[in-house]
PDB file of C-alpha atoms and ligand atoms in Angstrom:
ATOM      1  CA  MET A 254      -9.028  30.757  36.045  1.00  0.00           C
ATOM      2  CA  ARG A 255      -7.777  28.582  38.870  1.00  0.00           C
ATOM      3  CA  PRO A 256      -4.723  29.799  40.840  1.00  0.00           C
ATOM      4  CA  ILE A 257      -1.403  27.973  40.745  1.00  0.00           C
ATOM      5  CA  ILE A 258      -0.576  26.854  44.279  1.00  0.00           C
ATOM      6  CA  ILE A 259       2.691  25.549  45.697  1.00  0.00           C
ATOM      7  CA  ALA A 260       2.272  24.293  49.262  1.00  0.00           C
ATOM      8  CA  ALA A 261       5.156  23.129  51.433  1.00  0.00           C
ATOM      9  CA  ASN A 262       4.574  20.341  53.930  1.00  0.00           C
ATOM     10  CA  TRP A 263       7.465  20.374  56.375  1.00  0.00           C
ATOM     11  CA  LYS A 264       6.074  17.321  58.219  1.00  0.00           C
ATOM     12  CA  MET A 265       7.920  16.620  61.528  1.00  0.00           C
ATOM     13  CA  ASN A 266      10.943  18.733  60.620  1.00  0.00           C
ATOM     14  CA  THR A 267      12.321  22.066  61.917  1.00  0.00           C
ATOM     15  CA  THR A 268      12.278  23.559  65.416  1.00  0.00           C
ATOM     16  CA  PRO A 269      10.959  26.895  66.710  1.00  0.00           C
ATOM     17  CA  SER A 270      14.476  28.305  66.404  1.00  0.00           C
ATOM     18  CA  ASP A 271      15.337  27.209  62.857  1.00  0.00           C
ATOM     19  CA  ALA A 272      11.889  27.349  61.216  1.00  0.00           C
ATOM     20  CA  GLY A 273      11.763  31.166  60.929  1.00  0.00           C
ATOM     21  CA  PRO A 274      15.150  31.464  59.177  1.00  0.00           C
ATOM     22  CA  LEU A 275      14.213  28.631  56.787  1.00  0.00           C
ATOM     23  CA  ALA A 276      10.886  30.301  55.984  1.00  0.00           C
ATOM     24  CA  SER A 277      12.692  33.596  55.341  1.00  0.00           C
ATOM     25  CA  ALA A 278      15.170  31.884  53.020  1.00  0.00           C
ATOM     26  CA  ILE A 279      12.316  30.294  51.064  1.00  0.00           C
ATOM     27  CA  ALA A 280      10.484  33.625  50.870  1.00  0.00           C
ATOM     28  CA  ALA A 281      13.587  35.331  49.505  1.00  0.00           C
ATOM     29  CA  ALA A 282      14.090  32.564  46.932  1.00  0.00           C
ATOM     30  CA  THR A 283      10.487  32.422  45.697  1.00  0.00           C
ATOM     31  CA  ALA A 284       9.238  36.022  45.508  1.00  0.00           C
ATOM     32  CA  THR A 285       6.385  36.240  42.970  1.00  0.00           C
ATOM     33  CA  ASP A 286       2.785  37.421  42.860  1.00  0.00           C
ATOM     34  CA  ASP A 287       1.840  34.798  40.276  1.00  0.00           C
ATOM     35  CA  VAL A 288       1.860  31.756  42.541  1.00  0.00           C
ATOM     36  CA  VAL A 289      -0.063  31.155  45.752  1.00  0.00           C
ATOM     37  CA  ARG A 290       2.621  29.976  48.190  1.00  0.00           C
ATOM     38  CA  VAL A 291       1.828  28.234  51.464  1.00  0.00           C
ATOM     39  CA  ILE A 292       4.177  26.836  54.120  1.00  0.00           C
ATOM     40  CA  CYS A 293       2.863  24.251  56.589  1.00  0.00           C
ATOM     41  CA  PRO A 294       5.334  23.810  59.453  1.00  0.00           C
ATOM     42  CA  PRO A 295       4.790  21.778  62.659  1.00  0.00           C
ATOM     43  CA  TYR A 296       2.383  23.398  65.141  1.00  0.00           C
ATOM     44  CA  VAL A 297       5.172  24.617  67.440  1.00  0.00           C
ATOM     45  CA  CYS A 298       6.779  26.442  64.520  1.00  0.00           C
ATOM     46  CA  LEU A 299       3.635  28.234  63.322  1.00  0.00           C
ATOM     47  CA  ALA A 300       4.299  31.448  65.259  1.00  0.00           C
ATOM     48  CA  PRO A 301       7.941  31.901  64.193  1.00  0.00           C
ATOM     49  CA  VAL A 302       7.068  31.037  60.598  1.00  0.00           C
ATOM     50  CA  ARG A 303       4.132  33.466  60.642  1.00  0.00           C
ATOM     51  CA  ASP A 304       6.442  36.199  61.941  1.00  0.00           C
ATOM     52  CA  ALA A 305       9.164  35.409  59.409  1.00  0.00           C
ATOM     53  CA  LEU A 306       6.685  35.463  56.519  1.00  0.00           C
ATOM     54  CA  ALA A 307       4.926  38.718  57.460  1.00  0.00           C
ATOM     55  CA  GLY A 308       4.813  40.943  54.380  1.00  0.00           C
ATOM     56  CA  THR A 309       6.108  38.245  51.997  1.00  0.00           C
ATOM     57  CA  GLY A 310       2.740  37.146  50.613  1.00  0.00           C
ATOM     58  CA  ILE A 311       3.336  33.545  51.701  1.00  0.00           C
ATOM     59  CA  ALA A 312       0.502  32.024  53.717  1.00  0.00           C
ATOM     60  CA  VAL A 313       0.939  29.743  56.715  1.00  0.00           C
ATOM     61  CA  GLY A 314      -0.836  26.418  57.073  1.00  0.00           C
ATOM     62  CA  ALA A 315      -1.178  23.775  59.780  1.00  0.00           C
ATOM     63  CA  GLN A 316      -0.644  20.092  59.028  1.00  0.00           C
ATOM     64  CA  ASP A 317      -3.805  18.836  60.721  1.00  0.00           C
ATOM     65  CA  VAL A 318      -6.727  19.914  62.894  1.00  0.00           C
ATOM     66  CA  HIS A 319      -9.182  18.196  65.242  1.00  0.00           C
ATOM     67  CA  PRO A 320     -12.782  17.879  64.015  1.00  0.00           C
ATOM     68  CA  LEU A 321     -14.258  19.222  67.266  1.00  0.00           C
ATOM     69  CA  ALA A 322     -14.098  22.732  68.679  1.00  0.00           C
ATOM     70  CA  ALA A 323     -12.790  21.904  72.169  1.00  0.00           C
ATOM     71  CA  GLY A 324     -12.850  19.231  74.837  1.00  0.00           C
ATOM     72  CA  ALA A 325     -10.984  16.433  76.567  1.00  0.00           C
ATOM     73  CA  TYR A 326      -8.687  15.445  73.675  1.00  0.00           C
ATOM     74  CA  THR A 327      -5.177  15.415  75.078  1.00  0.00           C
ATOM     75  CA  GLY A 328      -2.518  16.556  72.671  1.00  0.00           C
ATOM     76  CA  GLU A 329      -4.943  17.686  69.987  1.00  0.00           C
ATOM     77  CA  ILE A 330      -5.220  21.101  68.300  1.00  0.00           C
ATOM     78  CA  SER A 331      -8.536  22.749  67.434  1.00  0.00           C
ATOM     79  CA  ALA A 332      -9.264  25.128  64.576  1.00  0.00           C
ATOM     80  CA  GLY A 333      -9.863  27.943  67.056  1.00  0.00           C
ATOM     81  CA  MET A 334      -6.341  27.513  68.437  1.00  0.00           C
ATOM     82  CA  LEU A 335      -4.975  28.180  64.972  1.00  0.00           C
ATOM     83  CA  THR A 336      -6.580  31.624  64.750  1.00  0.00           C
ATOM     84  CA  GLY A 337      -3.878  34.174  64.053  1.00  0.00           C
ATOM     85  CA  LEU A 338      -1.347  31.444  63.333  1.00  0.00           C
ATOM     86  CA  ALA A 339      -2.553  29.697  60.172  1.00  0.00           C
ATOM     87  CA  THR A 340      -5.033  30.333  57.386  1.00  0.00           C
ATOM     88  CA  TRP A 341      -4.606  26.986  55.591  1.00  0.00           C
ATOM     89  CA  CYS A 342      -4.630  23.404  56.838  1.00  0.00           C
ATOM     90  CA  ILE A 343      -3.601  20.054  55.361  1.00  0.00           C
ATOM     91  CA  VAL A 344      -6.299  17.440  55.966  1.00  0.00           C
ATOM     92  CA  GLY A 345      -6.186  13.684  55.401  1.00  0.00           C
ATOM     93  CA  HIS A 346      -2.495  13.354  54.580  1.00  0.00           C
ATOM     94  CA  SER A 347      -1.660   9.717  53.849  1.00  0.00           C
ATOM     95  CA  GLU A 348       0.896   9.642  56.664  1.00  0.00           C
ATOM     96  CA  ARG A 349      -1.911  10.429  59.104  1.00  0.00           C
ATOM     97  CA  ARG A 350      -4.262   7.949  57.418  1.00  0.00           C
ATOM     98  CA  ARG A 351      -1.471   5.363  57.885  1.00  0.00           C
ATOM     99  CA  ASP A 352      -0.126   6.288  61.350  1.00  0.00           C
ATOM    100  CA  GLN A 353      -3.206   7.736  63.076  1.00  0.00           C
ATOM    101  CA  HIS A 354      -5.649   5.477  61.207  1.00  0.00           C
ATOM    102  CA  GLU A 355      -7.639   8.430  59.876  1.00  0.00           C
ATOM    103  CA  THR A 356     -10.681   7.358  57.879  1.00  0.00           C
ATOM    104  CA  ASP A 357     -12.418   9.219  55.071  1.00  0.00           C
ATOM    105  CA  GLU A 358     -15.248   9.939  57.500  1.00  0.00           C
ATOM    106  CA  LEU A 359     -12.900  11.600  59.996  1.00  0.00           C
ATOM    107  CA  VAL A 360     -11.201  13.480  57.170  1.00  0.00           C
ATOM    108  CA  GLY A 361     -14.598  14.761  56.025  1.00  0.00           C
ATOM    109  CA  ARG A 362     -15.393  16.021  59.535  1.00  0.00           C
ATOM    110  CA  LYS A 363     -12.038  17.778  59.688  1.00  0.00           C
ATOM    111  CA  LEU A 364     -12.736  19.389  56.318  1.00  0.00           C
ATOM    112  CA  ALA A 365     -16.035  20.684  57.602  1.00  0.00           C
ATOM    113  CA  ARG A 366     -14.343  22.091  60.700  1.00  0.00           C
ATOM    114  CA  CYS A 367     -11.763  23.878  58.560  1.00  0.00           C
ATOM    115  CA  LEU A 368     -14.378  25.382  56.276  1.00  0.00           C
ATOM    116  CA  GLU A 369     -16.623  26.520  59.112  1.00  0.00           C
ATOM    117  CA  SER A 370     -13.595  28.076  60.829  1.00  0.00           C
ATOM    118  CA  GLY A 371     -12.256  29.919  57.812  1.00  0.00           C
ATOM    119  CA  LEU A 372      -9.243  27.647  57.319  1.00  0.00           C
ATOM    120  CA  ARG A 373      -8.591  26.741  53.693  1.00  0.00           C
ATOM    121  CA  PRO A 374      -8.166  22.958  53.562  1.00  0.00           C
ATOM    122  CA  ILE A 375      -5.729  21.064  51.354  1.00  0.00           C
ATOM    123  CA  TRP A 376      -7.576  17.757  51.197  1.00  0.00           C
ATOM    124  CA  CYS A 377      -5.231  14.866  50.434  1.00  0.00           C
ATOM    125  CA  VAL A 378      -6.408  11.805  48.539  1.00  0.00           C
ATOM    126  CA  GLY A 379      -4.517   9.056  46.755  1.00  0.00           C
ATOM    127  CA  GLU A 380      -4.260   5.357  46.135  1.00  0.00           C
ATOM    128  CA  GLN A 381      -1.838   2.689  47.377  1.00  0.00           C
ATOM    129  CA  LEU A 382       0.512   0.979  44.920  1.00  0.00           C
ATOM    130  CA  ASP A 383      -1.400  -2.314  44.921  1.00  0.00           C
ATOM    131  CA  GLU A 384      -4.602  -0.414  44.155  1.00  0.00           C
ATOM    132  CA  ARG A 385      -2.984   1.252  41.134  1.00  0.00           C
ATOM    133  CA  GLU A 386      -1.507  -2.010  39.958  1.00  0.00           C
ATOM    134  CA  ALA A 387      -4.938  -3.604  40.218  1.00  0.00           C
ATOM    135  CA  GLY A 388      -6.397  -0.846  38.022  1.00  0.00           C
ATOM    136  CA  ARG A 389      -8.437   0.536  40.906  1.00  0.00           C
ATOM    137  CA  ALA A 390      -6.714   3.883  41.458  1.00  0.00           C
ATOM    138  CA  GLU A 391      -9.517   6.081  40.130  1.00  0.00           C
ATOM    139  CA  ALA A 392     -12.221   4.096  41.916  1.00  0.00           C
ATOM    140  CA  VAL A 393     -10.337   4.367  45.221  1.00  0.00           C
ATOM    141  CA  VAL A 394      -9.829   8.115  44.917  1.00  0.00           C
ATOM    142  CA  ARG A 395     -13.410   8.725  43.792  1.00  0.00           C
ATOM    143  CA  GLU A 396     -14.577   6.832  46.866  1.00  0.00           C
ATOM    144  CA  GLN A 397     -12.318   8.919  49.138  1.00  0.00           C
ATOM    145  CA  VAL A 398     -13.826  12.077  47.651  1.00  0.00           C
ATOM    146  CA  GLU A 399     -17.395  10.826  47.984  1.00  0.00           C
ATOM    147  CA  ARG A 400     -17.018   9.647  51.583  1.00  0.00           C
ATOM    148  CA  GLY A 401     -15.285  12.865  52.612  1.00  0.00           C
ATOM    149  CA  LEU A 402     -18.002  14.983  51.013  1.00  0.00           C
ATOM    150  CA  VAL A 403     -20.772  13.048  52.703  1.00  0.00           C
ATOM    151  CA  ALA A 404     -19.111  13.021  56.142  1.00  0.00           C
ATOM    152  CA  GLY A 405     -18.312  16.709  55.877  1.00  0.00           C
ATOM    153  CA  GLY A 406     -21.794  17.677  54.698  1.00  0.00           C
ATOM    154  CA  MET A 407     -20.182  19.182  51.605  1.00  0.00           C
ATOM    155  CA  ALA A 408     -22.178  17.436  48.904  1.00  0.00           C
ATOM    156  CA  ASN A 409     -23.842  20.588  47.577  1.00  0.00           C
ATOM    157  CA  GLY A 410     -20.838  22.479  46.237  1.00  0.00           C
ATOM    158  CA  GLU A 411     -21.318  25.225  48.803  1.00  0.00           C
ATOM    159  CA  TRP A 412     -17.593  25.289  49.540  1.00  0.00           C
ATOM    160  CA  ALA A 413     -16.360  25.609  45.960  1.00  0.00           C
ATOM    161  CA  GLY A 414     -13.759  28.346  46.026  1.00  0.00           C
ATOM    162  CA  SER A 415     -12.373  27.251  49.374  1.00  0.00           C
ATOM    163  CA  VAL A 416     -11.445  23.606  48.943  1.00  0.00           C
ATOM    164  CA  VAL A 417      -8.121  22.566  47.412  1.00  0.00           C
ATOM    165  CA  ILE A 418      -7.531  18.879  46.680  1.00  0.00           C
ATOM    166  CA  ALA A 419      -4.077  17.293  46.569  1.00  0.00           C
ATOM    167  CA  TYR A 420      -3.808  14.072  44.595  1.00  0.00           C
ATOM    168  CA  GLU A 421      -0.979  12.227  46.297  1.00  0.00           C
ATOM    169  CA  PRO A 422      -0.439   8.633  45.210  1.00  0.00           C
ATOM    170  CA  VAL A 423       0.795   7.013  48.425  1.00  0.00           C
ATOM    171  CA  TRP A 424       3.544   5.092  46.622  1.00  0.00           C
ATOM    172  CA  ALA A 425       5.042   8.376  45.398  1.00  0.00           C
ATOM    173  CA  ILE A 426       5.305  10.126  48.766  1.00  0.00           C
ATOM    174  CA  GLY A 427       8.862  10.350  50.033  1.00  0.00           C
ATOM    175  CA  THR A 428       9.986   7.556  47.716  1.00  0.00           C
ATOM    176  CA  GLY A 429      11.674   9.524  44.951  1.00  0.00           C
ATOM    177  CA  ARG A 430       9.225   7.920  42.537  1.00  0.00           C
ATOM    178  CA  THR A 431       6.677  10.222  40.866  1.00  0.00           C
ATOM    179  CA  ALA A 432       3.456   9.546  39.029  1.00  0.00           C
ATOM    180  CA  ARG A 433       3.363  10.295  35.301  1.00  0.00           C
ATOM    181  CA  GLY A 434       1.979  13.716  34.508  1.00  0.00           C
ATOM    182  CA  ALA A 435      -0.719  12.218  32.294  1.00  0.00           C
ATOM    183  CA  ASP A 436      -1.860   9.862  35.062  1.00  0.00           C
ATOM    184  CA  ALA A 437      -2.011  12.726  37.569  1.00  0.00           C
ATOM    185  CA  ALA A 438      -4.058  14.773  35.087  1.00  0.00           C
ATOM    186  CA  ALA A 439      -6.446  11.865  34.529  1.00  0.00           C
ATOM    187  CA  MET A 440      -6.885  11.655  38.283  1.00  0.00           C
ATOM    188  CA  ALA A 441      -7.560  15.385  38.535  1.00  0.00           C
ATOM    189  CA  ASP A 442     -10.330  14.918  35.964  1.00  0.00           C
ATOM    190  CA  ALA A 443     -11.674  11.956  37.949  1.00  0.00           C
ATOM    191  CA  ILE A 444     -11.675  14.020  41.150  1.00  0.00           C
ATOM    192  CA  ARG A 445     -13.673  16.853  39.560  1.00  0.00           C
ATOM    193  CA  SER A 446     -16.028  14.328  38.035  1.00  0.00           C
ATOM    194  CA  ALA A 447     -16.504  12.736  41.483  1.00  0.00           C
ATOM    195  CA  LEU A 448     -17.427  16.156  42.878  1.00  0.00           C
ATOM    196  CA  GLU A 449     -20.002  16.496  40.092  1.00  0.00           C
ATOM    197  CA  ALA A 450     -21.350  13.012  40.725  1.00  0.00           C
ATOM    198  CA  ASN A 451     -21.898  13.999  44.349  1.00  0.00           C
ATOM    199  CA  GLY A 452     -24.015  17.078  44.038  1.00  0.00           C
ATOM    200  CA  TRP A 453     -21.619  19.761  42.794  1.00  0.00           C
ATOM    201  CA  THR A 454     -22.389  21.609  39.610  1.00  0.00           C
ATOM    202  CA  ARG A 455     -19.880  21.352  36.763  1.00  0.00           C
ATOM    203  CA  ASP A 456     -18.925  25.004  37.316  1.00  0.00           C
ATOM    204  CA  ALA A 457     -18.368  24.476  41.041  1.00  0.00           C
ATOM    205  CA  ALA A 458     -16.226  21.385  40.432  1.00  0.00           C
ATOM    206  CA  ALA A 459     -14.227  23.245  37.805  1.00  0.00           C
ATOM    207  CA  THR A 460     -13.168  25.896  40.340  1.00  0.00           C
ATOM    208  CA  VAL A 461     -11.410  23.385  42.601  1.00  0.00           C
ATOM    209  CA  PRO A 462      -7.623  23.514  42.304  1.00  0.00           C
ATOM    210  CA  VAL A 463      -6.117  20.025  42.145  1.00  0.00           C
ATOM    211  CA  LEU A 464      -2.468  19.747  43.178  1.00  0.00           C
ATOM    212  CA  TYR A 465      -0.131  16.838  42.599  1.00  0.00           C
ATOM    213  CA  GLY A 466       2.005  15.567  45.492  1.00  0.00           C
ATOM    214  CA  GLY A 467       4.625  12.847  45.610  1.00  0.00           C
ATOM    215  CA  SER A 468       8.400  13.391  45.427  1.00  0.00           C
ATOM    216  CA  VAL A 469       8.046  16.680  43.534  1.00  0.00           C
ATOM    217  CA  THR A 470      11.345  18.493  42.909  1.00  0.00           C
ATOM    218  CA  ALA A 471      12.463  21.404  40.772  1.00  0.00           C
ATOM    219  CA  ALA A 472      13.400  18.829  38.140  1.00  0.00           C
ATOM    220  CA  SER A 473      10.034  17.046  38.097  1.00  0.00           C
ATOM    221  CA  ILE A 474       7.474  19.820  38.650  1.00  0.00           C
ATOM    222  CA  GLY A 475       7.376  20.728  34.944  1.00  0.00           C
ATOM    223  CA  GLU A 476       5.789  17.419  33.949  1.00  0.00           C
ATOM    224  CA  PHE A 477       2.830  18.107  36.235  1.00  0.00           C
ATOM    225  CA  LEU A 478       2.365  21.777  35.456  1.00  0.00           C
ATOM    226  CA  ALA A 479       2.376  20.924  31.746  1.00  0.00           C
ATOM    227  CA  GLU A 480      -1.026  19.347  32.420  1.00  0.00           C
ATOM    228  CA  PRO A 481      -3.832  21.949  32.375  1.00  0.00           C
ATOM    229  CA  ALA A 482      -5.815  19.877  34.882  1.00  0.00           C
ATOM    230  CA  ILE A 483      -3.059  20.214  37.520  1.00  0.00           C
ATOM    231  CA  ASP A 484      -2.839  23.489  39.434  1.00  0.00           C
ATOM    232  CA  GLY A 485       0.321  23.136  41.473  1.00  0.00           C
ATOM    233  CA  ALA A 486       1.938  20.856  43.995  1.00  0.00           C
ATOM    234  CA  LEU A 487       2.056  19.800  47.615  1.00  0.00           C
ATOM    235  CA  VAL A 488       5.768  19.406  48.255  1.00  0.00           C
ATOM    236  CA  GLY A 489       7.289  17.464  51.143  1.00  0.00           C
ATOM    237  CA  GLY A 490      11.017  16.708  51.262  1.00  0.00           C
ATOM    238  CA  ALA A 491      12.043  19.273  48.654  1.00  0.00           C
ATOM    239  CA  SER A 492      10.176  22.026  50.508  1.00  0.00           C
ATOM    240  CA  LEU A 493      12.882  22.074  53.175  1.00  0.00           C
ATOM    241  CA  LYS A 494      15.437  23.215  50.561  1.00  0.00           C
ATOM    242  CA  PRO A 495      15.236  26.869  49.469  1.00  0.00           C
ATOM    243  CA  ASP A 496      17.009  26.114  46.168  1.00  0.00           C
ATOM    244  CA  GLU A 497      14.482  23.417  45.294  1.00  0.00           C
ATOM    245  CA  MET A 498      11.597  25.684  46.250  1.00  0.00           C
ATOM    246  CA  ALA A 499      13.090  28.436  44.103  1.00  0.00           C
ATOM    247  CA  GLY A 500      13.061  26.124  41.080  1.00  0.00           C
ATOM    248  CA  ILE A 501       9.577  24.787  41.781  1.00  0.00           C
ATOM    249  CA  VAL A 502       8.013  28.212  42.282  1.00  0.00           C
ATOM    250  CA  ALA A 503       9.844  29.699  39.268  1.00  0.00           C
ATOM    251  CA  ARG A 504       8.406  26.949  37.064  1.00  0.00           C
ATOM    252  CA  ALA A 505       4.972  27.522  38.591  1.00  0.00           C
ATOM    253  CA  ALA A 506       5.198  31.257  37.894  1.00  0.00           C
ATOM    254  CA  THR A 507       6.011  30.526  34.246  1.00  0.00           C
ATOM    255  CA  THR A 508       2.967  28.267  34.033  1.00  0.00           C
ATOM    256  CA  ALA A 509       0.744  30.860  35.699  1.00  0.00           C
ATOM    257  CA  ALA A 510       1.834  33.513  33.196  1.00  0.00           C
ATOM    258  CA  ALA A 511       1.299  31.159  30.251  1.00  0.00           C
ATOM    259  CA  ARG A 512      -2.169  30.152  31.417  1.00  0.00           C
ATOM    260  CA  ARG A 513      -3.115  33.762  31.991  1.00  0.00           C
ATOM    261  CA  ALA A 514      -1.965  34.678  28.486  1.00  0.00           C
ATOM    262  CA  ALA A 515      -3.855  31.723  26.996  1.00  0.00           C
ATOM    263  CA  ALA A 516      -7.025  32.755  28.840  1.00  0.00           C
ATOM    264  CA  GLY A 517      -6.680  36.246  27.356  1.00  0.00           C
TER     265      GLY A 517
HETATM  266  C1  LIG B  56       3.845  15.249  51.091  1.00  0.00           C
HETATM  267  O1  LIG B  56       4.282  15.293  52.217  1.00  0.00           O
HETATM  268  O2  LIG B  56       2.691  15.565  50.877  1.00  0.00           O
HETATM  269  C2  LIG B  56       4.733  14.840  50.010  1.00  0.00           C
HETATM  270  C3  LIG B  56       4.262  14.826  48.794  1.00  0.00           C
HETATM  271  O3  LIG B  56       6.014  14.493  50.351  1.00  0.00           O
HETATM  272  P1  LIG B  56       7.245  14.276  49.339  1.00  0.00           P
HETATM  273  O4  LIG B  56       7.277  15.462  48.415  1.00  0.00           O
HETATM  274  O5  LIG B  56       8.451  14.199  50.210  1.00  0.00           O
HETATM  275  O6  LIG B  56       6.981  13.018  48.574  1.00  0.00           O
END
């Protein structure tokens, strides 16, 4: 059975002085063993968030990582620098694809770096609005998966069990507009089928948790978790609000219990 995962992407919000108290408030509002909870603050807030979350069961993630181990890359952060600070890492977020011009090839190299370094990647994929309107959403996302796998040398399923994929339609991120649950579930199926088409066994592809991301709130999470193909959410704006996180994680815990009961 795949875990239910709720990951918070704080983006470029919080400071080293307010991040710890916010993390503590979220921990207090979301206590459960049924849901894998991850908070991804800005780099400079990793240490205070790690300290605030000690003993809560919530993992800490970074929002990005450089594909190389070290070198003359001013302003960049390597996987090794994250040791002791983060155990997860968002890779290929659409805001970085847009603002830092990250390609699928670069994203694949970053995935490989995460996996080799013991960081659990949350690999973001998703189509633009014009691509969905042109009926090309699944083809675009399948291509992102394939190119990332090839660039990361991950086309043999070796990393099943470590990789998490977040389907984030770009037009739904930060817009207040969400995908339909059924469309997100169809994309989750397409993603697992793309893994299979690129060298993964059916069993390996089936172990990969697929999250939905895009304007998720406590009010909208239910539509996504009602889909068996969806295993949680990557949450941006709402993840800065403990009350919203409480509602999202509570709904996720209900889903986790129901799936466990159904699996016997
Ligand atoms: C995100 O940052 O991945 C995201 C989905 O943001 P939001 O929930 O604000 O749309």
